Structures are given as C-alpha cells and as structure tokens.
Amino acid sequence: MLFKELNLDARLLKAVEASGFSEPTEIQRQAIPVVLSGRDLMASAQTGTGKTAAFVLPALQRLLSPGRKDRKSVV
C-alpha cells in the first residue's frame, strides 16, 4: 500500500513524499483509514513506528475539508 491509496489531500501527499516517504508503516496503514472515517481510535506501537503521522495526517485532512456537513457544533 502507498500513501496515495489512503485518499489524503494532494497537498498532504506532496508533503509526505517530499519528506521521503511513499509507503505508510503498519500503524499508519491501520490507523489512518479508521481516523479518516471519523471513528475514535486508541493504538499502541513502538517508538519510531510513525504513530504521530498516523493521527496528524487524518487531523490535517479534516482541517483541509472545511465543508463537511456531518460536523457537530458546540453548544
């Protein structure tokens, strides 16, 4: 699997590739689709396996998609 198969925004893919990455790690392959779908996730993996990118990339993806209709507002 490649990062481009995770349906991330083209700008995120460009930044990931510019950083020298083309294939997500195991934790990223498993976590990114779950987080992108809007579900909660709790995951554990060794240091250096890419956990930070596993939750930051979906967070950035959501920030780049401001027109989402399923957002809940704070009252």
mmCIF file with all atom_site columns, C-alpha atoms in Angstrom:
data_model
loop_
_atom_site.group_PDB
_atom_site.id
_atom_site.type_symbol
_atom_site.label_atom_id
_atom_site.label_alt_id
_atom_site.label_comp_id
_atom_site.label_asym_id
_atom_site.label_entity_id
_atom_site.label_seq_id
_atom_site.pdbx_PDB_ins_code
_atom_site.Cartn_x
_atom_site.Cartn_y
_atom_site.Cartn_z
_atom_site.occupancy
_atom_site.B_iso_or_equiv
_atom_site.pdbx_formal_charge
_atom_site.auth_seq_id
_atom_site.auth_comp_id
_atom_site.auth_asym_id
_atom_site.auth_atom_id
_atom_site.pdbx_PDB_model_num
ATOM 1  C CA . MET A 1 1  ? 0.000   0.000  0.000  1.00 0.00 ? 1  MET A CA 1
ATOM 2  C CA . LEU A 1 2  ? 1.139   3.537  -0.760 1.00 0.00 ? 2  LEU A CA 1
ATOM 3  C CA . PHE A 1 3  ? 0.190   6.793  0.955  1.00 0.00 ? 3  PHE A CA 1
ATOM 4  C CA . LYS A 1 4  ? -1.721  7.839  -2.172 1.00 0.00 ? 4  LYS A CA 1
ATOM 5  C CA . GLU A 1 5  ? -4.072  4.893  -1.611 1.00 0.00 ? 5  GLU A CA 1
ATOM 6  C CA . LEU A 1 6  ? -5.208  6.398  1.714  1.00 0.00 ? 6  LEU A CA 1
ATOM 7  C CA . ASN A 1 7  ? -7.232  9.136  -0.051 1.00 0.00 ? 7  ASN A CA 1
ATOM 8  C CA . LEU A 1 8  ? -5.340  12.002 1.532  1.00 0.00 ? 8  LEU A CA 1
ATOM 9  C CA . ASP A 1 9  ? -5.425  15.515 0.095  1.00 0.00 ? 9  ASP A CA 1
ATOM 10 C CA . ALA A 1 10 ? -2.917  16.061 -2.707 1.00 0.00 ? 10 ALA A CA 1
ATOM 11 C CA . ARG A 1 11 ? -1.134  18.714 -0.624 1.00 0.00 ? 11 ARG A CA 1
ATOM 12 C CA . LEU A 1 12 ? -0.594  16.232 2.206  1.00 0.00 ? 12 LEU A CA 1
ATOM 13 C CA . LEU A 1 13 ? 0.639   13.587 -0.218 1.00 0.00 ? 13 LEU A CA 1
ATOM 14 C CA . LYS A 1 14 ? 3.083   16.078 -1.727 1.00 0.00 ? 14 LYS A CA 1
ATOM 15 C CA . ALA A 1 15 ? 4.437   16.940 1.741  1.00 0.00 ? 15 ALA A CA 1
ATOM 16 C CA . VAL A 1 16 ? 4.730   13.274 2.729  1.00 0.00 ? 16 VAL A CA 1
ATOM 17 C CA . GLU A 1 17 ? 6.555   12.412 -0.487 1.00 0.00 ? 17 GLU A CA 1
ATOM 18 C CA . ALA A 1 18 ? 8.807   15.492 -0.166 1.00 0.00 ? 18 ALA A CA 1
ATOM 19 C CA . SER A 1 19 ? 9.776   14.156 3.258  1.00 0.00 ? 19 SER A CA 1
ATOM 20 C CA . GLY A 1 20 ? 10.937  10.946 1.602  1.00 0.00 ? 20 GLY A CA 1
ATOM 21 C CA . PHE A 1 21 ? 8.039   8.646  2.467  1.00 0.00 ? 21 PHE A CA 1
ATOM 22 C CA . SER A 1 22 ? 5.985   6.640  -0.016 1.00 0.00 ? 22 SER A CA 1
ATOM 23 C CA . GLU A 1 23 ? 4.703   3.685  1.998  1.00 0.00 ? 23 GLU A CA 1
ATOM 24 C CA . PRO A 1 24 ? 2.917   4.015  5.332  1.00 0.00 ? 24 PRO A CA 1
ATOM 25 C CA . THR A 1 25 ? 4.085   1.964  8.283  1.00 0.00 ? 25 THR A CA 1
ATOM 26 C CA . GLU A 1 26 ? 1.862   -0.757 9.727  1.00 0.00 ? 26 GLU A CA 1
ATOM 27 C CA . ILE A 1 27 ? 0.371   1.531  12.390 1.00 0.00 ? 27 ILE A CA 1
ATOM 28 C CA . GLN A 1 28 ? -0.325  4.182  9.738  1.00 0.00 ? 28 GLN A CA 1
ATOM 29 C CA . ARG A 1 29 ? -1.954  1.662  7.362  1.00 0.00 ? 29 ARG A CA 1
ATOM 30 C CA . GLN A 1 30 ? -4.266  0.533  10.117 1.00 0.00 ? 30 GLN A CA 1
ATOM 31 C CA . ALA A 1 31 ? -4.957  3.832  11.884 1.00 0.00 ? 31 ALA A CA 1
ATOM 32 C CA . ILE A 1 32 ? -5.341  6.419  9.121  1.00 0.00 ? 32 ILE A CA 1
ATOM 33 C CA . PRO A 1 33 ? -8.461  4.897  7.496  1.00 0.00 ? 33 PRO A CA 1
ATOM 34 C CA . VAL A 1 34 ? -10.126 4.489  10.902 1.00 0.00 ? 34 VAL A CA 1
ATOM 35 C CA . VAL A 1 35 ? -9.467  8.089  11.907 1.00 0.00 ? 35 VAL A CA 1
ATOM 36 C CA . LEU A 1 36 ? -10.482 9.416  8.482  1.00 0.00 ? 36 LEU A CA 1
ATOM 37 C CA . SER A 1 37 ? -13.815 7.631  8.830  1.00 0.00 ? 37 SER A CA 1
ATOM 38 C CA . GLY A 1 38 ? -14.470 9.679  11.961 1.00 0.00 ? 38 GLY A CA 1
ATOM 39 C CA . ARG A 1 39 ? -14.207 6.835  14.442 1.00 0.00 ? 39 ARG A CA 1
ATOM 40 C CA . ASP A 1 40 ? -12.274 7.012  17.685 1.00 0.00 ? 40 ASP A CA 1
ATOM 41 C CA . LEU A 1 41 ? -9.027  5.105  17.889 1.00 0.00 ? 41 LEU A CA 1
ATOM 42 C CA . MET A 1 42 ? -6.661  4.005  20.598 1.00 0.00 ? 42 MET A CA 1
ATOM 43 C CA . ALA A 1 43 ? -3.435  2.428  19.357 1.00 0.00 ? 43 ALA A CA 1
ATOM 44 C CA . SER A 1 44 ? -0.101  1.351  20.713 1.00 0.00 ? 44 SER A CA 1
ATOM 45 C CA . ALA A 1 45 ? 3.177   0.810  18.859 1.00 0.00 ? 45 ALA A CA 1
ATOM 46 C CA . GLN A 1 46 ? 6.890   1.071  19.487 1.00 0.00 ? 46 GLN A CA 1
ATOM 47 C CA . THR A 1 47 ? 8.730   4.377  19.351 1.00 0.00 ? 47 THR A CA 1
ATOM 48 C CA . GLY A 1 48 ? 9.713   5.286  15.802 1.00 0.00 ? 48 GLY A CA 1
ATOM 49 C CA . THR A 1 49 ? 6.872   3.460  14.050 1.00 0.00 ? 49 THR A CA 1
ATOM 50 C CA . GLY A 1 50 ? 5.045   6.559  12.820 1.00 0.00 ? 50 GLY A CA 1
ATOM 51 C CA . LYS A 1 51 ? 2.278   6.975  15.391 1.00 0.00 ? 51 LYS A CA 1
ATOM 52 C CA . THR A 1 52 ? 2.440   10.766 15.238 1.00 0.00 ? 52 THR A CA 1
ATOM 53 C CA . ALA A 1 53 ? 1.836   10.820 11.484 1.00 0.00 ? 53 ALA A CA 1
ATOM 54 C CA . ALA A 1 54 ? -0.892  8.212  11.966 1.00 0.00 ? 54 ALA A CA 1
ATOM 55 C CA . PHE A 1 55 ? -3.016  10.741 13.848 1.00 0.00 ? 55 PHE A CA 1
ATOM 56 C CA . VAL A 1 56 ? -1.687  14.050 12.467 1.00 0.00 ? 56 VAL A CA 1
ATOM 57 C CA . LEU A 1 57 ? -2.285  13.256 8.792  1.00 0.00 ? 57 LEU A CA 1
ATOM 58 C CA . PRO A 1 58 ? -6.007  12.497 9.310  1.00 0.00 ? 58 PRO A CA 1
ATOM 59 C CA . ALA A 1 59 ? -6.332  15.584 11.541 1.00 0.00 ? 59 ALA A CA 1
ATOM 60 C CA . LEU A 1 60 ? -4.801  17.745 8.816  1.00 0.00 ? 60 LEU A CA 1
ATOM 61 C CA . GLN A 1 61 ? -7.042  16.070 6.242  1.00 0.00 ? 61 GLN A CA 1
ATOM 62 C CA . ARG A 1 62 ? -10.120 17.043 8.260  1.00 0.00 ? 62 ARG A CA 1
ATOM 63 C CA . LEU A 1 63 ? -8.855  20.622 8.605  1.00 0.00 ? 63 LEU A CA 1
ATOM 64 C CA . LEU A 1 64 ? -8.421  20.793 4.833  1.00 0.00 ? 64 LEU A CA 1
ATOM 65 C CA . SER A 1 65 ? -12.055 19.726 4.354  1.00 0.00 ? 65 SER A CA 1
ATOM 66 C CA . PRO A 1 66 ? -13.981 22.644 5.925  1.00 0.00 ? 66 PRO A CA 1
ATOM 67 C CA . GLY A 1 67 ? -17.252 21.999 4.093  1.00 0.00 ? 67 GLY A CA 1
ATOM 68 C CA . ARG A 1 68 ? -18.138 18.768 5.889  1.00 0.00 ? 68 ARG A CA 1
ATOM 69 C CA . LYS A 1 69 ? -21.840 18.572 6.747  1.00 0.00 ? 69 LYS A CA 1
ATOM 70 C CA . ASP A 1 70 ? -21.558 15.941 9.488  1.00 0.00 ? 70 ASP A CA 1
ATOM 71 C CA . ARG A 1 71 ? -19.763 18.162 11.978 1.00 0.00 ? 71 ARG A CA 1
ATOM 72 C CA . LYS A 1 72 ? -21.352 18.620 15.345 1.00 0.00 ? 72 LYS A CA 1
ATOM 73 C CA . SER A 1 73 ? -21.408 22.116 16.760 1.00 0.00 ? 73 SER A CA 1
ATOM 74 C CA . VAL A 1 74 ? -20.529 23.015 20.309 1.00 0.00 ? 74 VAL A CA 1
ATOM 75 C CA . VAL A 1 75 ? -23.460 24.474 22.212 1.00 0.00 ? 75 VAL A CA 1
#
